[in-house]
Amino acid sequence: MLRKTGMRSTPTAIVLLLAACSLPAAVAAGAGVEPQAVSQPARQPLAPPGGVRAYDTGNDAGGSITIEWDRSPDDTGPRGRVTGYEVFRSESQNSGFESLMCLPSGTTACIDNSAVDGVEYYYRVRATSPDAPSVAVGAGPVKSSGQWFNRARLNLVVIAAILVFAIVYYIIQGAKGKDLYIRKISGLEAVDEAVGRATEMGRPVLFIPGIQDMDNVQTVAGMTILANIAKRTATYETALDVPVSRSIVMSTGRETVKQAYLEAGRPDLYSDDIVHYITDEQFGYVAAVDGIMVRQKPAACFYLGAFFAESLILAETGNSIGAIQVAGTAMPTQLPFFVAACDYTLIGEELFAASAYLSKDRMMMGSLKGQDAGKAVAMLFILAGVAVATLAAATGNETLAGLGEWLRQFFAIN
Amino acid sequence: MEDTPILASPLAQTISLWIAALLTLMIFSFLYKDNPAYKFAEHLFVGVSAAYWMTVGFWTTLIPNLMAKLFPSRMGTIFPVAVGNRAEYFYIVPLVFGILLLTRLYSRLAWLSRWAMAFIIGFAAGTNFTRYLQSDFVTQIHSTMIPLYEPTGNIMTAVGRIFSNLVVVIGVVCALIYFYFSKPHEGSFGKAARVGIWVLMAAFGASFGYTVMARVSLLTGRMSFLITWVQSIF
Amino acid sequence: MAEANTGSTWFERLGALDRRVIFLLIALAVIIPLVVHYTTTIPASRIVLDLYEAVENLPSGSKVLISFDYGPSTAPENQPMATAFTRHCLEKGHKIYLIALWATGPRQSQQLIDEVIKVEFPDKVYGEDYIHLGYKAGNQGLINALLSDFNSMYTSDLAGEDIEGFPMMEGIGTLKDFDIILAIGSGFPGTKEWVQFAGDPGDIPVGGGTTAVMAPLLYPYYPKQMLGFLGGLQGAAEYEAALMNGYPKYRTMTRRASTTMGPQVTAHLVIVGFILIGNLTYLMERRKKRKY
Amino acid sequence: MKRSIPLLITFLVGVALIVAMFIPHWPFDVLNQNFSVFYDIIAVFAFILGGGNLLKVHIRKVQRKGGDWKYSLVTIIGFFLVLGAGLLKIGVPGGWSGDYQATGSLFKYLYDSAFQPLQATMFSLLAFFVASASYRAFRAKTREATILLVAAFIILLRPTPLGYYLTFWLPEPLQFLHVPNLSTWILSVPNMAGQRAIMIGIALGIVSTSLRLILGIERSYLGSEGKG
């Protein structure tokens, strides 16, 4: 079945391809596709594209050559005479050219991704139209090669290096035992209160680590907080329920909770049923968690991780059963709903700070201080950039304008 | 030539419409209170959706991107997949990691699944590090480096521009101060953090208000469906 | 709570209103306009016009990648966007490539092909003007992979036919070979990931549309990292309005986004009303508390 | 051994991907490409693991005849029905070579009549919850809450004729207070500033968490050294 369709489609494809590259020209040129000047022009011949140049595509892994040209003077837009450009390639200067690709009118560049590194190529480009193509203009020889460093990303390397240095520096400081201050994070003060209330009421604690997989760093942050909450539920002998929507999160969740119960000295209270998988489907998961909420009536609900539309369904259902709700996410779209419907909300970066705050682990606190250094850098550059740009705009000073542009370019990624 | 498949026949379609409508009503019943109908729909949903994602993953990734790479000649004759000429044996690697992940189902070997998890975590950390650095850190700083004053003809527009630009710059900086953890929020630093919260609240309010539109659209979709169903009865 | 029982005045009872009353009013606010067919029209805003003009100014025959990163659940918002983009691109003579990061996406793109392309553009040829490539798992990892090699992920179209047989796949090696990416999304992965993993590292113009929830999140990307985007149903209605201006024939065709704006208006008004009532009762309660 | 090998894998994969960003040369380009593909494939095994666990839980419930075990039966039946229909391509025109979700297949039928309506309805519950949440939460109790309320209120008015008629009469110099203009301003100025600050903060959080993961400082996800 498959083979048959394959055979049927190949000749069709060739015909269609030829049509796309202006069929009459190909017929006039005979069976070969060697680009040559057409000897009997029907009307005035098309003007060829100008300034054809080919060079190795920069900052890549190799195997790629960029070809650029200036528009043919007859390329005057969608309704002009030129319908497109055809690019040819050969390994020798004067013969053996094969059609590489056809591009629509208005194009002035293309990338040949089929080049073999180290081989010399010659290119020719011609303008095409329904009646006759233009003369082909050549460029080359050119070789493709891979680069060892992407120069366009030099600034990123510098910025990344600054951040990595700051974070690692403070982590080491923390590991050495230096005291590091962390401001109060109000949502987290409530964790103990919430677990305590659940214990008093004899009701379970519900923990939702978001609906994303472990490839989302927010889920990892949620798991770290789960470790701290699980230690408390183990100590207070309060029931903990962690329904999850990803099987890998379930695996990590079980490891995390088990370790926490072990550290709290209550491995006997641990069971694999604490962390259980429901379904990968977002709303199937929500339907089930809503069911768990209205039936088990947890006294405390924690939503810490990456959330999407389900955030409000969960938070409103949690509110209707009168649970204390602590939420935290770095999904900006869902923060408003948590802020509106929960008792406490960890906003954005606070989610990542939470694990350091709760564990009081010095290395974690150190990395938090490193993040702050990153923020200081960001604020500094923003203010400097704004000041220079404003002064430049107000005074019209060229040097300032240049400096402002340089600053902006340092934070440009392309 | 071919007969219409049984499941595409008008009768089957009518049954499908009815099942869909009843399930819709079962879920809506939760708004009144929890009840057996909702429980039924909920449990059905869980089973159906878990199997749905498994099936989709099987046909869209496992067969064409793994099995067809490892056993091109065999797979190509059975399933509609485009196959290369030669087997690409390095695809053994994800196969092994995938199987390691499944060891989780047998508690004695479950620790092996950590290798697969480690790969996933490493992948997440590596890709997230660079992407967030690029799009959400570097570029956002770039975009905030705006001149407060831009020379324009109209005084009203110029004043408006300056005001808006000031709000952007002060807003971003103050909100960043709110996220500053290692310094007490006291004095002028604390006041700036307070302004930061206001900016965040304005952003949250705006997002909330904007979202209502999305949520109502969804309900409109469901209600039109129910209206179609009711009309089909009469 | 106990206080409310002792002196329950009308505003206290209203303040602690059973939410099921709110539910009922919202349901009515949506159903009634649907039954009586109430519609509105909205002119296009700058952010939508920018995207419209970017698509309009591409030379005819440009390659447009449309990604369907949503499912039936948000189709009421996203599908009108897909329809508007498709009409515009095909009208301009662009080639469109339909892919999906969501497993539920291909069903939506198939619906688009069946209901819009085949009906309104019968002369457009599959494989030349449009192609249905379908879904691949991997989320942002897929975009990452496509950025360095498109053809190793997409070896066949949705029907399983080798892509090498399709003329429009000629010249497609990586995502960079597309002239514009239109990502229609409703969550993760979606439009944001297209900016992060394709637009920014590959310097490819990205535009698109998202559900209204995601839209505020994209504002920081506009105009530097995104050409423009449609925010929710209103964005789609605005693009329809722009399309109507540029191509008058669409004045008489079905405009899905514009017709479903009716229930929006009434539901918004109901919620606005509730917020007013909520604050009124809150103020009354506070005044009463101050008296004692 | 049980922790050091995973930590090494995380380190190598993470570092290779970061380096690939800056060094486009072999072997990093190949690693970058292949890791993505590998990740996609492993993700499918995760679905299988999930399905296996779901079955384990519900079959146990049915065996024990614990509370609500009849509903667990519904889950199991739904699961096998869809899985069987999909993997065996039941009713697919063209048999094994056909598309698993072609029209006429049982898989598509189940999708249309159960999965799709369930998903869409569950999602649409949000319209109700958005209303009840705004009724409860948008009260001018504190200065922060008032700002939240005012911003939301103006944006809510935007698509309604009420928003237009309330302010369209404003004279030209005050036109910026006209609801459609004001809401655009709120979205593109204060909203944008807030979102941008959140983004920068989150990016830093992610960068540092990623770094901790790669360096093996954050490892609670690996659990204990003991077996299992």
mmCIF file of C-alpha atoms in Angstrom, chain D residues 44-183:
data_model
loop_
_atom_site.group_PDB
_atom_site.id
_atom_site.type_symbol
_atom_site.label_atom_id
_atom_site.label_comp_id
_atom_site.label_asym_id
_atom_site.label_seq_id
_atom_site.Cartn_x
_atom_site.Cartn_y
_atom_site.Cartn_z
ATOM 1 C CA VAL D 44 6.138 7.948 25.744
ATOM 2 C CA PHE D 45 7.491 5.316 28.115
ATOM 3 C CA ALA D 46 6.302 7.606 30.893
ATOM 4 C CA PHE D 47 2.766 7.303 29.520
ATOM 5 C CA ILE D 48 3.096 3.534 29.693
ATOM 6 C CA LEU D 49 4.402 3.727 33.243
ATOM 7 C CA GLY D 50 1.467 5.970 34.142
ATOM 8 C CA GLY D 51 -1.058 3.599 32.605
ATOM 9 C CA GLY D 52 0.530 0.680 34.442
ATOM 10 C CA ASN D 53 0.265 2.477 37.756
ATOM 11 C CA LEU D 54 -3.281 3.567 37.202
ATOM 12 C CA LEU D 55 -4.261 -0.039 36.549
ATOM 13 C CA LYS D 56 -2.350 -1.236 39.598
ATOM 14 C CA VAL D 57 -4.227 1.167 41.862
ATOM 15 C CA HIS D 58 -7.689 0.495 40.495
ATOM 16 C CA ILE D 59 -7.325 -3.262 40.137
ATOM 17 C CA ARG D 60 -6.270 -3.372 43.766
ATOM 18 C CA LYS D 61 -9.355 -1.365 44.734
ATOM 19 C CA VAL D 62 -11.606 -3.778 42.848
ATOM 20 C CA GLN D 63 -9.909 -6.841 44.370
ATOM 21 C CA ARG D 64 -10.263 -5.459 47.885
ATOM 22 C CA LYS D 65 -13.804 -4.339 47.129
ATOM 23 C CA GLY D 66 -12.874 -1.125 48.931
ATOM 24 C CA GLY D 67 -15.176 1.889 48.909
ATOM 25 C CA ASP D 68 -16.258 3.016 45.459
ATOM 26 C CA TRP D 69 -14.755 -0.075 43.839
ATOM 27 C CA LYS D 70 -17.501 -0.079 41.243
ATOM 28 C CA TYR D 71 -16.282 3.257 40.004
ATOM 29 C CA SER D 72 -12.762 1.854 39.736
ATOM 30 C CA LEU D 73 -14.266 -0.735 37.425
ATOM 31 C CA VAL D 74 -15.513 2.116 35.222
ATOM 32 C CA THR D 75 -11.967 3.461 35.020
ATOM 33 C CA ILE D 76 -10.530 0.062 34.108
ATOM 34 C CA ILE D 77 -13.150 -0.616 31.447
ATOM 35 C CA GLY D 78 -12.740 2.860 29.941
ATOM 36 C CA PHE D 79 -8.977 2.399 29.897
ATOM 37 C CA PHE D 80 -8.985 -0.953 28.109
ATOM 38 C CA LEU D 81 -11.705 0.071 25.700
ATOM 39 C CA VAL D 82 -9.729 3.048 24.434
ATOM 40 C CA LEU D 83 -6.357 1.311 24.558
ATOM 41 C CA GLY D 84 -7.655 -1.728 22.676
ATOM 42 C CA ALA D 85 -9.442 0.417 20.106
ATOM 43 C CA GLY D 86 -6.313 2.479 19.527
ATOM 44 C CA LEU D 87 -3.555 -0.126 19.541
ATOM 45 C CA LEU D 88 -5.492 -2.755 17.584
ATOM 46 C CA LYS D 89 -6.804 -0.120 15.167
ATOM 47 C CA ILE D 90 -10.345 -1.466 15.512
ATOM 48 C CA GLY D 91 -12.586 -0.287 12.717
ATOM 49 C CA VAL D 92 -9.808 1.623 10.955
ATOM 50 C CA PRO D 93 -10.483 1.680 7.207
ATOM 51 C CA GLY D 94 -7.446 0.034 5.593
ATOM 52 C CA GLY D 95 -6.484 -2.099 8.580
ATOM 53 C CA TRP D 96 -2.921 -1.913 9.875
ATOM 54 C CA SER D 97 -1.793 0.583 7.288
ATOM 55 C CA GLY D 98 -4.640 3.009 8.030
ATOM 56 C CA ASP D 99 -4.557 6.025 10.321
ATOM 57 C CA TYR D 100 -5.324 4.990 13.902
ATOM 58 C CA GLN D 101 -7.722 7.885 14.356
ATOM 59 C CA ALA D 102 -9.371 7.826 10.925
ATOM 60 C CA THR D 103 -13.079 8.465 10.602
ATOM 61 C CA GLY D 104 -14.950 5.260 11.277
ATOM 62 C CA SER D 105 -12.421 3.910 13.757
ATOM 63 C CA LEU D 106 -13.575 3.006 17.242
ATOM 64 C CA PHE D 107 -10.779 5.151 18.662
ATOM 65 C CA LYS D 108 -12.091 8.304 17.000
ATOM 66 C CA TYR D 109 -15.627 7.380 17.934
ATOM 67 C CA LEU D 110 -14.705 7.114 21.602
ATOM 68 C CA TYR D 111 -12.726 10.305 21.367
ATOM 69 C CA ASP D 112 -15.656 12.220 19.921
ATOM 70 C CA SER D 113 -18.330 10.812 22.177
ATOM 71 C CA ALA D 114 -16.478 10.637 25.499
ATOM 72 C CA PHE D 115 -13.027 12.206 25.693
ATOM 73 C CA GLN D 116 -13.778 15.422 23.878
ATOM 74 C CA PRO D 117 -17.043 16.344 25.671
ATOM 75 C CA LEU D 118 -15.610 15.415 29.067
ATOM 76 C CA GLN D 119 -12.529 17.529 28.543
ATOM 77 C CA ALA D 120 -14.365 20.513 27.151
ATOM 78 C CA THR D 121 -17.031 20.455 29.864
ATOM 79 C CA MET D 122 -14.513 20.167 32.669
ATOM 80 C CA PHE D 123 -12.697 23.128 31.210
ATOM 81 C CA SER D 124 -15.868 25.153 30.825
ATOM 82 C CA LEU D 125 -16.543 24.899 34.560
ATOM 83 C CA LEU D 126 -14.022 27.715 34.760
ATOM 84 C CA ALA D 127 -16.560 30.236 33.525
ATOM 85 C CA PHE D 128 -18.562 29.602 36.688
ATOM 86 C CA PHE D 129 -15.579 29.581 38.994
ATOM 87 C CA VAL D 130 -14.189 32.781 37.502
ATOM 88 C CA ALA D 131 -17.465 34.470 38.372
ATOM 89 C CA SER D 132 -17.642 33.133 41.924
ATOM 90 C CA ALA D 133 -13.979 33.949 42.561
ATOM 91 C CA SER D 134 -14.343 37.503 41.338
ATOM 92 C CA TYR D 135 -17.444 38.012 43.458
ATOM 93 C CA ARG D 136 -15.571 36.901 46.558
ATOM 94 C CA ALA D 137 -12.075 38.232 45.931
ATOM 95 C CA PHE D 138 -12.579 41.579 44.244
ATOM 96 C CA ARG D 139 -13.464 43.616 47.296
ATOM 97 C CA ALA D 140 -11.631 46.787 48.216
ATOM 98 C CA LYS D 141 -10.350 45.494 51.541
ATOM 99 C CA THR D 142 -6.747 46.720 51.322
ATOM 100 C CA ARG D 143 -4.840 49.009 49.015
ATOM 101 C CA GLU D 144 -3.395 46.000 47.139
ATOM 102 C CA ALA D 145 -6.839 44.442 46.753
ATOM 103 C CA THR D 146 -8.200 47.741 45.464
ATOM 104 C CA ILE D 147 -5.559 47.970 42.762
ATOM 105 C CA LEU D 148 -6.320 44.382 41.756
ATOM 106 C CA LEU D 149 -10.013 45.182 41.659
ATOM 107 C CA VAL D 150 -9.738 48.382 39.642
ATOM 108 C CA ALA D 151 -7.435 46.877 37.010
ATOM 109 C CA ALA D 152 -9.665 43.826 36.631
ATOM 110 C CA PHE D 153 -12.814 45.928 36.492
ATOM 111 C CA ILE D 154 -11.581 48.137 33.654
ATOM 112 C CA ILE D 155 -10.365 45.177 31.610
ATOM 113 C CA LEU D 156 -13.659 43.390 32.218
ATOM 114 C CA LEU D 157 -15.572 46.353 30.837
ATOM 115 C CA ARG D 158 -13.458 46.418 27.683
ATOM 116 C CA PRO D 159 -15.370 44.047 25.399
ATOM 117 C CA THR D 160 -18.773 45.342 26.489
ATOM 118 C CA PRO D 161 -20.757 48.203 24.983
ATOM 119 C CA LEU D 162 -21.073 49.506 28.550
ATOM 120 C CA GLY D 163 -17.338 50.201 28.606
ATOM 121 C CA TYR D 164 -17.711 52.169 25.395
ATOM 122 C CA TYR D 165 -20.776 54.207 26.337
ATOM 123 C CA LEU D 166 -19.508 55.038 29.825
ATOM 124 C CA THR D 167 -16.606 57.070 28.494
ATOM 125 C CA PHE D 168 -16.872 57.686 24.729
ATOM 126 C CA TRP D 169 -18.081 61.280 25.322
ATOM 127 C CA LEU D 170 -14.817 62.320 26.985
ATOM 128 C CA PRO D 171 -13.168 65.341 25.253
ATOM 129 C CA GLU D 172 -10.060 64.749 23.141
ATOM 130 C CA PRO D 173 -7.429 65.576 25.819
ATOM 131 C CA LEU D 174 -9.073 63.080 28.183
ATOM 132 C CA GLN D 175 -9.534 60.374 25.575
ATOM 133 C CA PHE D 176 -6.826 58.316 27.256
ATOM 134 C CA LEU D 177 -9.368 57.609 30.000
ATOM 135 C CA HIS D 178 -11.805 56.082 27.497
ATOM 136 C CA VAL D 179 -12.224 52.444 28.590
ATOM 137 C CA PRO D 180 -10.834 50.787 25.406
ATOM 138 C CA ASN D 181 -7.787 53.125 25.512
ATOM 139 C CA LEU D 182 -7.309 52.815 29.230
ATOM 140 C CA SER D 183 -7.517 49.024 29.151
#
